[in-house]
Amino acid sequence: MNRAASTETVDTLVIGGGIAGLQTALDLADLGLQVAIVEKEPSIGGKMIGLSKVFPTLDCASCITTPKMAATAHHENIRILTLAEVESVTRHDEDFSVRVTLQPRYVDEDLCIGCRLCEYACDADVADEFEGGLSAHRAIYIPFTNAIPQLAILDPMECNLCGQCAVACPTDAVVFDQKPREIEITARSVVVATGFETTPMGAKEEYRGNEIVNVISPLTMERLLAPHGPYGRVLRPADGKVPDSVAFVQCAGSRDRSLGVPYCSRVCCMYAIKQAMLLSGALPFADITIYYMDIRAFGKGYETFFQNASAMGIEFVKGKVARIDEAGDRNVEVRFEHIDELGQVEERTHDLVVLSLGMLPAADLRDRMPISVSSDGFVTVPKPTIEPCRTNEPGIFVAGTAAGPKDIVDAIAEAGAAAMAVSGYLKKREPAGDAVCAVSAGMEIR
Amino acid sequence: MNSEEVKIGVYICHCGGNISDKVDVEKVAEDAGNLPDVTVSRTYTFMCADPGQELIVEDIEKHGLNRIVVASCSPSLHETTFRSAVVRGGLNQFLYEHVNIREQVSWVHASTGEATAKATTLVRAAIARVRHHEPLSLIRVGATSRALVLGGGVAGLRAALDLAVYGLPVTIVEKSSRLGGQVAEFGTVFPTGESGAELVRTLVRDVSALEEITVLTGARVTGATGYVGNFTVMVEQERGDGSTEDLEIPAGAVIVATGSRPYEPDMGEFGFGQFPEVVTLPDFIQILNETRADGDLTVNGKMIRRAAFIHCVGSRQIEGIQKPKPGRPLNENCSRICCTATLKAESDLIEKFPGVFVYDLYRDIRTYGRNHEEIYERASRDGVSFLCYEPATPPVVTMAAPDDTGNLLITVKDNLTAGMEIEVAVDLVVLAVGMEPADVGPLAESLKLPAGADGFLQEVHPKLRPVEMAVAGVVLAGTCQSPRDIEESCASASAAAVKVAGLLTRGHVDLEPYVARVNADRCEGTGICLSQCEYDGALKIVESVIDGRAIRKAVVNEALCTGCGACVAVCPTRAIDINGWTLDQFEAMVDAMCADPVEVASD
């Protein structure tokens, strides 16, 4: 049912099809190595494909992620398995045996042509997680516009079994009784690029992120700001009002021992500033406030980005938010210590509040492969200074946020580094004589 | 053009609203669809997404299209994306024309009517131009199987090691007499607490063990020529007897790892140069490392009981508050490593000399990295007293009164104490200086390597292509690109190495075919073109004798020509054109734009 053969051998198995996994796979494939990407979601693209724009260039995230996705999908040395979860990685001699479960799509991947006729025929609506739950898709659907692969997936929990999708499908691709399937892949090396999840909205009880509707996650704000997002403009979820006052609460899930997350998540200052800038474009008359402890605009061009935001009139208030409550008219009250104003405790009311959530490791790999994982769940790198991608298990490498929070550019650089480390490792394994062919300088113009 | 019937496919991208919110894309597609030879004209939400690309592939197969136009974003983003779709459809990739209706239309025009009219006009011009496209081939040239790494610090060593292990010969060119750069002098490094010198020793040992690596120390690059796959780098190396030797090193790719240098404070900046008790962080680390723990910490003969560390010296500078140095812009960037390095130095100081009281004067504490927050927490636990200042009111360092507890007095408005002005008397002031790019030298000029406004070398795309440069075959490793720590420098070095490995592993490189071509029938050998050509060897005049007559003709070296077009403009007989950008094409575009102006609909 899935295209994967069960006794396949690849040079490298990349776990995770987010930006780090894609870049690692592309760099390896460009060296002529055979790569398989195992992605647990129905599409590759990871978190990045769901963003509106990226800092500090304000490039449209879709526009710069899709070329990487398409390049990966069309690369002759790369194969992509979606809805695929790694169960275990075990060493056999020099190679790894990787057990992968392929979750049912309820659509035959070889037959589906992505025409969406099933989607148009279906009348069961389901909250669209890709859009932060603010809009709906059908029970059978293409995950999102630029998903790769462009294949329908059926949500069996929401399907009312009317059968209209199967009737509408021109290729008879709908398979209601598809079952999970397990395959085994032999890999000469493995790259862990399992990425991150944001801190849960309810993690900090005082912020009541799961209770107050107008307290939203930063990923939901990304969708509100995306030109092709759920509303096509910025409206607050509780009542559809255009917000006049929006606040960002920094370190809502980072640098907080009470949450078990003592570390800095590296991206939240910058994404909040970026969202604030985009908001001031979308809502020119809105007041925008960022409550922070330290502004960490440390990357190339980031400090200038921060200074520009400040000059644009975005208010930066130094102070840790203590609690968040619902106020009248579905507004949100923020209580904080105003450090710049004699350290007074103040309350301010906003129409909409974004919790700048931190990063947690997305996958718990502890029992699935022979690598060690730090107490915070990120993959341990024994020699981070000069070997930033090597784990404690020879042949297994790590890239991107699986090894700790980082932004897109740092994840991409690290992905390249992981690819280099893998190819060096594989070269060392090879007997001599298979080295790179040397070609003397000279011109042969075709 | 051959006699084949032209069938043009036109695709207008919505860009998910980025374009279609401002441009009436259906109207643009309709206008294009009515033009002669346009077989298909469509719109789609995201042309760059797989279904968008597949539209092109399918239409080529179904309708026999032989020219494709996509109107979407900037060609720098997606021209190659669509070219590859055209190839998958079975056409030559250069039978493609890209129109930018996002950066040049929807994002810059307020009126829908004007934006739609402009998009329509640009698409019409592209259709006129694409008719004249011919199939072209990439120019394939052999590549030298050797990389040259400029700079023997940790980034350079890491990159060299990676490539050598992969099997590629590498030459490291280091200007000083030893490898290792600044890290060798750091003492212990964060966040691991390893010895910097030991890290360098490990890398140097591994480098020395590999016969693929040639190390040239005491060597400077004096210039470079060539292009991707075939650079020649001129190097001058000092010899033991004081003389120098000139070397020419052929290299398929160049890794620039020239690093950074600490910011040198101005005379009087926070008392630097004015008071001997004011030192920079690198100097302090050296003093601390060289002082025995069983004695007192003395600096310039004075015992230190109280020390203050001031952050953001030469970083995060703001126009109007700081003055730029002559010939250099303000350092507006954050130097990324100084917060953690400073906090670590404070704890190291307290650990070695528990009696010393430490003040930390900061703007924002940026301990962003993995296990860096712990270093901040440790400094707090160790009793460091933090004072937070605003950029507009930086601390002022003056001489203390004779009866004060220290030699120097720091006055600072502290945000953490309700903005009150606080005075602290100290014996030592340590300035946490930022990073400035080191001088890249003549290589930058020879190969025209671009630098940003901050002086650091500029990558192709700060998000997606962080280690490549606009000059093909030249990549960036470490702090020559921007401030970063050892881990990040090594990650970028390995990422740079993998690009070089990918480039040189095939033994050849493919260059774009947009180069000059000479129509020998028209060329009269005037040589005017040659006088305008800026690229050595790209053009020459060849003399031959035919039927007893000496004939002079211009000849192009396709590998060296950049397709700039300077020769085209001056040719009196119109004998030179640029492949894919011919004068006929420009004329066709201008005609299409002017013949029948698009009416602007009112909004």
mmCIF file of N, CA and C in Angstrom, chain A residues 23 27 30-31 55 57 59 63-64 66-67 70 74 146 150 227-228 255 257 262 266 294-300 303 306 339 342 374 376 378 383-386 403 408-410 412-413 417 420 427 436 439 441-445, chain B residues 15-16 48-51 53 77-78 88 102 140 142-144 158 162 166 194 227 230 316 332 336 364-368 370 373 376-377 415 418 457 459 461-464 481 487-488 490-491 494-495 498-499 502 506-507 558:
data_model
loop_
_atom_site.group_PDB
_atom_site.id
_atom_site.type_symbol
_atom_site.label_atom_id
_atom_site.label_comp_id
_atom_site.label_asym_id
_atom_site.label_seq_id
_atom_site.Cartn_x
_atom_site.Cartn_y
_atom_site.Cartn_z
ATOM 1 N N GLN A 23 16.830 20.047 4.861
ATOM 2 C CA GLN A 23 18.142 20.558 4.458
ATOM 3 C C GLN A 23 19.205 19.473 4.592
ATOM 4 N N ASP A 27 21.384 18.161 1.369
ATOM 5 C CA ASP A 27 22.854 18.225 1.334
ATOM 6 C C ASP A 27 23.448 16.830 1.147
ATOM 7 N N ASP A 30 22.791 15.609 -2.455
ATOM 8 C CA ASP A 30 23.666 16.276 -3.417
ATOM 9 C C ASP A 30 25.061 15.652 -3.451
ATOM 10 N N LEU A 31 25.403 14.895 -2.406
ATOM 11 C CA LEU A 31 26.675 14.171 -2.408
ATOM 12 C C LEU A 31 26.511 12.787 -3.033
ATOM 13 N N PHE A 55 11.516 36.242 10.438
ATOM 14 C CA PHE A 55 12.410 37.340 10.807
ATOM 15 C C PHE A 55 13.824 37.028 10.360
ATOM 16 N N THR A 57 14.026 38.968 7.713
ATOM 17 C CA THR A 57 13.895 39.372 6.316
ATOM 18 C C THR A 57 12.448 39.656 5.936
ATOM 19 N N ASP A 59 10.505 37.566 4.781
ATOM 20 C CA ASP A 59 10.127 36.732 3.641
ATOM 21 C C ASP A 59 8.878 35.960 4.018
ATOM 22 N N CYS A 63 6.626 30.924 0.831
ATOM 23 C CA CYS A 63 7.378 31.135 -0.409
ATOM 24 C C CYS A 63 8.795 30.607 -0.309
ATOM 25 N N ILE A 64 9.381 30.607 0.894
ATOM 26 C CA ILE A 64 10.755 30.133 0.968
ATOM 27 C C ILE A 64 10.844 28.692 1.468
ATOM 28 N N THR A 66 8.432 26.232 0.443
ATOM 29 C CA THR A 66 8.010 25.349 -0.653
ATOM 30 C C THR A 66 9.135 24.967 -1.609
ATOM 31 N N PRO A 67 10.072 25.876 -1.947
ATOM 32 C CA PRO A 67 11.136 25.409 -2.837
ATOM 33 C C PRO A 67 11.964 24.275 -2.227
ATOM 34 N N ALA A 70 9.758 21.177 -2.406
ATOM 35 C CA ALA A 70 9.664 20.654 -3.769
ATOM 36 C C ALA A 70 10.990 20.046 -4.201
ATOM 37 N N HIS A 74 11.442 16.167 -5.350
ATOM 38 C CA HIS A 74 11.830 15.825 -6.717
ATOM 39 C C HIS A 74 13.257 15.304 -6.825
ATOM 40 N N ASN A 146 -0.129 23.920 0.183
ATOM 41 C CA ASN A 146 1.160 23.557 -0.387
ATOM 42 C C ASN A 146 1.747 22.296 0.248
ATOM 43 N N GLN A 150 0.784 15.909 -2.234
ATOM 44 C CA GLN A 150 -0.591 16.394 -2.409
ATOM 45 C C GLN A 150 -1.513 15.186 -2.473
ATOM 46 N N PRO A 227 -1.349 35.709 4.811
ATOM 47 C CA PRO A 227 -2.329 36.238 3.844
ATOM 48 C C PRO A 227 -3.380 35.190 3.471
ATOM 49 N N HIS A 228 -2.985 33.904 3.518
ATOM 50 C CA HIS A 228 -3.933 32.849 3.175
ATOM 51 C C HIS A 228 -4.435 32.161 4.441
ATOM 52 N N ARG A 255 12.584 29.931 30.405
ATOM 53 C CA ARG A 255 13.285 30.588 31.516
ATOM 54 C C ARG A 255 12.403 30.575 32.769
ATOM 55 N N ARG A 257 11.599 28.015 35.890
ATOM 56 C CA ARG A 257 11.829 26.741 36.578
ATOM 57 C C ARG A 257 10.519 26.108 37.047
ATOM 58 N N PRO A 262 13.965 25.649 32.276
ATOM 59 C CA PRO A 262 14.837 26.742 32.726
ATOM 60 C C PRO A 262 15.541 27.476 31.595
ATOM 61 N N ARG A 266 15.143 30.944 22.617
ATOM 62 C CA ARG A 266 15.902 31.582 21.522
ATOM 63 C C ARG A 266 15.103 32.297 20.442
ATOM 64 N N ASP A 294 14.213 40.097 29.181
ATOM 65 C CA ASP A 294 15.349 40.603 28.413
ATOM 66 C C ASP A 294 14.971 40.428 26.949
ATOM 67 N N ILE A 295 15.268 41.401 26.113
ATOM 68 C CA ILE A 295 15.060 41.202 24.676
ATOM 69 C C ILE A 295 16.317 40.550 24.109
ATOM 70 N N ARG A 296 16.139 39.375 23.542
ATOM 71 C CA ARG A 296 17.297 38.614 23.067
ATOM 72 C C ARG A 296 17.341 38.588 21.545
ATOM 73 N N ALA A 297 17.726 39.720 20.992
ATOM 74 C CA ALA A 297 17.808 39.861 19.537
ATOM 75 C C ALA A 297 19.271 39.688 19.155
ATOM 76 N N PHE A 298 19.743 38.425 19.172
ATOM 77 C CA PHE A 298 21.186 38.201 19.096
ATOM 78 C C PHE A 298 21.699 37.827 17.718
ATOM 79 N N GLY A 299 20.822 37.467 16.791
ATOM 80 C CA GLY A 299 21.294 36.972 15.487
ATOM 81 C C GLY A 299 21.671 38.105 14.542
ATOM 82 N N LYS A 300 22.136 37.702 13.371
ATOM 83 C CA LYS A 300 22.579 38.698 12.397
ATOM 84 C C LYS A 300 21.394 39.543 11.918
ATOM 85 N N GLU A 303 19.206 42.795 15.949
ATOM 86 C CA GLU A 303 19.169 43.978 16.816
ATOM 87 C C GLU A 303 18.558 45.167 16.051
ATOM 88 N N PHE A 306 14.887 44.779 15.959
ATOM 89 C CA PHE A 306 14.307 45.171 17.251
ATOM 90 C C PHE A 306 14.249 46.693 17.370
ATOM 91 N N ILE A 339 8.838 47.237 35.821
ATOM 92 C CA ILE A 339 10.168 47.506 36.367
ATOM 93 C C ILE A 339 10.604 48.935 36.086
ATOM 94 N N LEU A 342 9.149 52.174 38.790
ATOM 95 C CA LEU A 342 9.318 51.938 40.233
ATOM 96 C C LEU A 342 8.942 50.525 40.662
ATOM 97 N N SER A 374 19.116 14.434 27.204
ATOM 98 C CA SER A 374 19.303 15.220 28.429
ATOM 99 C C SER A 374 18.024 15.228 29.256
ATOM 100 N N ASP A 376 16.121 17.512 30.001
ATOM 101 C CA ASP A 376 15.039 18.317 29.419
ATOM 102 C C ASP A 376 14.476 17.699 28.145
ATOM 103 N N PHE A 378 15.999 17.071 25.251
ATOM 104 C CA PHE A 378 16.739 17.304 24.005
ATOM 105 C C PHE A 378 17.895 16.298 23.899
ATOM 106 N N LYS A 383 30.070 16.551 22.572
ATOM 107 C CA LYS A 383 31.145 17.524 22.313
ATOM 108 C C LYS A 383 30.568 18.675 21.491
ATOM 109 N N PRO A 384 29.674 19.496 22.102
ATOM 110 C CA PRO A 384 28.941 20.489 21.311
ATOM 111 C C PRO A 384 29.846 21.528 20.659
ATOM 112 N N THR A 385 30.986 21.841 21.289
ATOM 113 C CA THR A 385 31.806 22.933 20.771
ATOM 114 C C THR A 385 32.312 22.656 19.359
ATOM 115 N N ILE A 386 32.985 21.516 19.179
ATOM 116 C CA ILE A 386 33.591 21.294 17.856
ATOM 117 C C ILE A 386 32.943 20.165 17.069
ATOM 118 N N ALA A 403 18.090 19.034 19.112
ATOM 119 C CA ALA A 403 19.224 19.148 20.021
ATOM 120 C C ALA A 403 19.129 20.383 20.905
ATOM 121 N N ILE A 408 15.449 29.335 12.527
ATOM 122 C CA ILE A 408 15.515 28.640 11.237
ATOM 123 C C ILE A 408 16.925 28.667 10.666
ATOM 124 N N VAL A 409 17.558 29.832 10.699
ATOM 125 C CA VAL A 409 18.872 29.917 10.060
ATOM 126 C C VAL A 409 19.885 29.046 10.793
ATOM 127 N N ASP A 410 19.817 29.018 12.116
ATOM 128 C CA ASP A 410 20.751 28.168 12.865
ATOM 129 C C ASP A 410 20.440 26.688 12.632
ATOM 130 N N ILE A 412 19.220 25.480 9.866
ATOM 131 C CA ILE A 412 19.685 25.160 8.507
ATOM 132 C C ILE A 412 21.206 24.969 8.488
ATOM 133 N N ALA A 413 21.918 25.839 9.193
ATOM 134 C CA ALA A 413 23.381 25.683 9.251
ATOM 135 C C ALA A 413 23.720 24.345 9.904
ATOM 136 N N ALA A 417 25.744 20.938 8.700
ATOM 137 C CA ALA A 417 26.820 20.350 9.498
ATOM 138 C C ALA A 417 26.551 18.870 9.752
ATOM 139 N N MET A 420 27.391 16.939 6.695
ATOM 140 C CA MET A 420 28.849 16.794 6.557
ATOM 141 C C MET A 420 29.363 15.715 7.501
ATOM 142 N N LYS A 427 32.284 7.881 4.854
ATOM 143 C CA LYS A 427 33.560 7.745 4.136
ATOM 144 C C LYS A 427 34.547 6.922 4.945
ATOM 145 N N VAL A 436 36.715 10.386 -3.501
ATOM 146 C CA VAL A 436 36.197 11.295 -4.525
ATOM 147 C C VAL A 436 37.143 11.307 -5.731
ATOM 148 N N VAL A 439 39.574 15.501 -10.463
ATOM 149 C CA VAL A 439 39.518 15.951 -11.848
ATOM 150 C C VAL A 439 40.416 17.161 -11.963
ATOM 151 N N ALA A 441 42.003 20.587 -13.368
ATOM 152 C CA ALA A 441 41.374 21.794 -13.906
ATOM 153 C C ALA A 441 41.490 21.774 -15.409
ATOM 154 N N GLY A 442 40.491 22.230 -16.058
ATOM 155 C CA GLY A 442 40.526 22.237 -17.504
ATOM 156 C C GLY A 442 39.139 22.520 -17.990
ATOM 157 N N MET A 443 39.036 22.914 -19.202
ATOM 158 C CA MET A 443 37.726 23.342 -19.646
ATOM 159 C C MET A 443 37.218 22.406 -20.720
ATOM 160 N N GLU A 444 36.010 22.019 -20.556
ATOM 161 C CA GLU A 444 35.371 21.276 -21.642
ATOM 162 C C GLU A 444 34.002 21.917 -21.816
ATOM 163 N N ILE A 445 33.968 22.864 -22.692
ATOM 164 C CA ILE A 445 32.730 23.620 -22.846
ATOM 165 C C ILE A 445 31.776 22.879 -23.759
ATOM 166 N N CYS B 15 -0.014 33.721 -4.917
ATOM 167 C CA CYS B 15 0.859 33.738 -3.743
ATOM 168 C C CYS B 15 0.003 33.784 -2.480
ATOM 169 N N GLY B 16 -1.017 32.963 -2.457
ATOM 170 C CA GLY B 16 -1.882 32.826 -1.281
ATOM 171 C C GLY B 16 -2.481 34.137 -0.814
ATOM 172 N N CYS B 48 4.332 27.781 -6.802
ATOM 173 C CA CYS B 48 5.564 27.099 -6.399
ATOM 174 C C CYS B 48 5.282 25.783 -5.690
ATOM 175 N N ALA B 49 4.068 25.629 -5.156
ATOM 176 C CA ALA B 49 3.726 24.377 -4.487
ATOM 177 C C ALA B 49 3.649 23.270 -5.540
ATOM 178 N N ASP B 50 3.701 22.045 -5.065
ATOM 179 C CA ASP B 50 3.765 20.931 -6.004
ATOM 180 C C ASP B 50 2.609 20.910 -7.018
ATOM 181 N N PRO B 51 1.345 21.108 -6.585
ATOM 182 C CA PRO B 51 0.255 21.078 -7.567
ATOM 183 C C PRO B 51 0.388 22.179 -8.609
ATOM 184 N N GLN B 53 3.263 23.445 -9.747
ATOM 185 C CA GLN B 53 4.304 22.997 -10.679
ATOM 186 C C GLN B 53 3.774 21.891 -11.595
ATOM 187 N N LEU B 77 13.775 33.979 -5.987
ATOM 188 C CA LEU B 77 13.165 32.933 -5.165
ATOM 189 C C LEU B 77 12.830 31.699 -5.983
ATOM 190 N N HIS B 78 12.192 31.887 -7.121
ATOM 191 C CA HIS B 78 11.569 30.718 -7.741
ATOM 192 C C HIS B 78 11.852 30.494 -9.215
ATOM 193 N N ARG B 88 10.901 18.885 -16.147
ATOM 194 C CA ARG B 88 10.098 17.675 -15.899
ATOM 195 C C ARG B 88 9.009 17.508 -16.956
ATOM 196 N N ARG B 102 5.059 40.416 -7.599
ATOM 197 C CA ARG B 102 4.858 40.546 -6.161
ATOM 198 C C ARG B 102 5.727 41.709 -5.646
ATOM 199 N N ARG B 140 29.433 23.602 -19.084
ATOM 200 C CA ARG B 140 30.066 22.677 -18.140
ATOM 201 C C ARG B 140 31.580 22.836 -18.186
ATOM 202 N N GLY B 142 35.354 21.796 -16.105
ATOM 203 C CA GLY B 142 36.002 20.925 -15.123
ATOM 204 C C GLY B 142 36.282 21.699 -13.845
ATOM 205 N N ALA B 143 36.361 21.011 -12.711
ATOM 206 C CA ALA B 143 36.589 21.677 -11.437
ATOM 207 C C ALA B 143 37.837 21.094 -10.778
ATOM 208 N N THR B 144 38.628 21.978 -10.188
ATOM 209 C CA THR B 144 39.813 21.540 -9.452
ATOM 210 C C THR B 144 39.381 20.841 -8.171
ATOM 211 N N ARG B 158 37.887 23.219 11.371
ATOM 212 C CA ARG B 158 36.729 22.324 11.302
ATOM 213 C C ARG B 158 36.375 22.027 9.832
ATOM 214 N N ASP B 162 36.710 18.390 7.873
ATOM 215 C CA ASP B 162 35.529 17.755 7.266
ATOM 216 C C ASP B 162 35.797 17.359 5.821
ATOM 217 N N TYR B 166 36.346 13.629 4.105
ATOM 218 C CA TYR B 166 35.489 13.253 2.984
ATOM 219 C C TYR B 166 36.323 12.831 1.768
ATOM 220 N N GLU B 194 35.521 23.361 28.768
ATOM 221 C CA GLU B 194 36.744 22.771 28.223
ATOM 222 C C GLU B 194 37.807 23.861 28.067
ATOM 223 N N TYR B 227 36.987 31.492 -11.276
ATOM 224 C CA TYR B 227 35.546 31.388 -11.060
ATOM 225 C C TYR B 227 35.278 30.026 -10.463
ATOM 226 N N ASN B 230 37.336 26.731 -10.618
ATOM 227 C CA ASN B 230 38.675 27.006 -11.151
ATOM 228 C C ASN B 230 39.236 28.337 -10.655
ATOM 229 N N ARG B 316 25.574 46.779 19.714
ATOM 230 C CA ARG B 316 24.247 47.375 19.855
ATOM 231 C C ARG B 316 24.349 48.903 19.918
ATOM 232 N N GLU B 332 25.962 48.136 15.063
ATOM 233 C CA GLU B 332 24.576 48.072 15.537
ATOM 234 C C GLU B 332 24.210 46.672 16.020
ATOM 235 N N ARG B 336 26.518 38.706 20.458
ATOM 236 C CA ARG B 336 26.026 37.347 20.667
ATOM 237 C C ARG B 336 26.728 36.561 21.784
ATOM 238 N N ASP B 364 20.417 44.014 28.236
ATOM 239 C CA ASP B 364 19.602 42.803 28.307
ATOM 240 C C ASP B 364 20.594 41.673 28.484
ATOM 241 N N ILE B 365 20.276 40.705 29.314
ATOM 242 C CA ILE B 365 21.161 39.541 29.420
ATOM 243 C C ILE B 365 20.737 38.546 28.342
ATOM 244 N N ARG B 366 21.663 38.222 27.462
ATOM 245 C CA ARG B 366 21.325 37.383 26.314
ATOM 246 C C ARG B 366 22.020 36.018 26.392
ATOM 247 N N THR B 367 21.696 35.285 27.427
ATOM 248 C CA THR B 367 22.252 33.934 27.554
ATOM 249 C C THR B 367 21.295 32.985 26.857
ATOM 250 N N TYR B 368 21.323 33.037 25.524
ATOM 251 C CA TYR B 368 20.309 32.343 24.750
ATOM 252 C C TYR B 368 20.620 30.881 24.501
ATOM 253 N N ARG B 370 22.246 26.885 24.464
ATOM 254 C CA ARG B 370 22.034 25.684 25.258
ATOM 255 C C ARG B 370 23.003 25.702 26.438
ATOM 256 N N GLU B 373 21.908 29.675 30.080
ATOM 257 C CA GLU B 373 21.100 30.253 31.157
ATOM 258 C C GLU B 373 21.672 29.817 32.521
ATOM 259 N N TYR B 376 24.259 32.170 33.647
ATOM 260 C CA TYR B 376 23.630 33.369 34.228
ATOM 261 C C TYR B 376 23.188 33.078 35.663
ATOM 262 N N GLU B 377 22.527 31.944 35.836
ATOM 263 C CA GLU B 377 22.043 31.576 37.179
ATOM 264 C C GLU B 377 23.212 31.413 38.148
ATOM 265 N N ASN B 415 17.818 50.661 36.117
ATOM 266 C CA ASN B 415 16.402 50.333 35.918
ATOM 267 C C ASN B 415 15.847 49.439 37.009
ATOM 268 N N ALA B 418 14.404 51.383 40.229
ATOM 269 C CA ALA B 418 13.474 52.456 39.877
ATOM 270 C C ALA B 418 14.149 53.604 39.151
ATOM 271 N N LEU B 457 30.956 39.675 6.150
ATOM 272 C CA LEU B 457 30.689 39.170 4.805
ATOM 273 C C LEU B 457 29.228 38.756 4.693
ATOM 274 N N GLU B 459 26.010 36.713 3.251
ATOM 275 C CA GLU B 459 25.545 35.445 2.701
ATOM 276 C C GLU B 459 24.514 35.700 1.600
ATOM 277 N N HIS B 461 21.396 34.366 1.332
ATOM 278 C CA HIS B 461 20.098 34.606 1.949
ATOM 279 C C HIS B 461 20.248 34.377 3.449
ATOM 280 N N PRO B 462 19.950 35.401 4.261
ATOM 281 C CA PRO B 462 20.229 35.282 5.695
ATOM 282 C C PRO B 462 19.394 34.213 6.400
ATOM 283 N N LYS B 463 18.388 33.696 5.728
ATOM 284 C CA LYS B 463 17.561 32.681 6.373
ATOM 285 C C LYS B 463 17.851 31.301 5.784
ATOM 286 N N LEU B 464 17.801 31.222 4.477
ATOM 287 C CA LEU B 464 17.821 29.908 3.827
ATOM 288 C C LEU B 464 19.184 29.463 3.340
ATOM 289 N N GLN B 481 31.292 36.044 9.077
ATOM 290 C CA GLN B 481 29.950 36.341 8.587
ATOM 291 C C GLN B 481 29.136 37.132 9.601
ATOM 292 N N GLU B 487 30.561 26.696 19.005
ATOM 293 C CA GLU B 487 29.643 25.682 18.485
ATOM 294 C C GLU B 487 29.005 26.143 17.168
ATOM 295 N N GLU B 488 28.544 27.386 17.178
ATOM 296 C CA GLU B 488 27.890 27.920 15.972
ATOM 297 C C GLU B 488 28.897 28.108 14.841
ATOM 298 N N CYS B 490 31.555 26.236 14.369
ATOM 299 C CA CYS B 490 31.849 24.909 13.825
ATOM 300 C C CYS B 490 30.675 24.394 12.996
ATOM 301 N N ALA B 491 29.449 24.675 13.433
ATOM 302 C CA ALA B 491 28.285 24.244 12.646
ATOM 303 C C ALA B 491 28.313 24.927 11.279
ATOM 304 N N SER B 494 31.089 23.385 9.078
ATOM 305 C CA SER B 494 30.739 22.085 8.494
ATOM 306 C C SER B 494 29.679 22.259 7.411
ATOM 307 N N ALA B 495 28.750 23.194 7.635
ATOM 308 C CA ALA B 495 27.725 23.454 6.618
ATOM 309 C C ALA B 495 28.380 24.006 5.345
ATOM 310 N N VAL B 498 30.096 21.107 3.535
ATOM 311 C CA VAL B 498 29.229 20.184 2.789
ATOM 312 C C VAL B 498 28.841 20.796 1.440
ATOM 313 N N LYS B 499 28.725 22.126 1.395
ATOM 314 C CA LYS B 499 28.432 22.775 0.107
ATOM 315 C C LYS B 499 29.611 22.570 -0.844
ATOM 316 N N GLY B 502 29.689 19.022 -2.060
ATOM 317 C CA GLY B 502 28.673 18.822 -3.094
ATOM 318 C C GLY B 502 29.112 19.394 -4.436
ATOM 319 N N ARG B 506 31.525 16.122 -7.984
ATOM 320 C CA ARG B 506 31.186 15.682 -9.340
ATOM 321 C C ARG B 506 32.327 15.907 -10.339
ATOM 322 N N GLY B 507 33.310 16.703 -9.941
ATOM 323 C CA GLY B 507 34.448 16.922 -10.840
ATOM 324 C C GLY B 507 34.205 17.987 -11.897
ATOM 325 N N GLU B 558 33.530 31.619 -22.590
ATOM 326 C CA GLU B 558 32.235 31.505 -21.901
ATOM 327 C C GLU B 558 32.361 31.313 -20.392
#
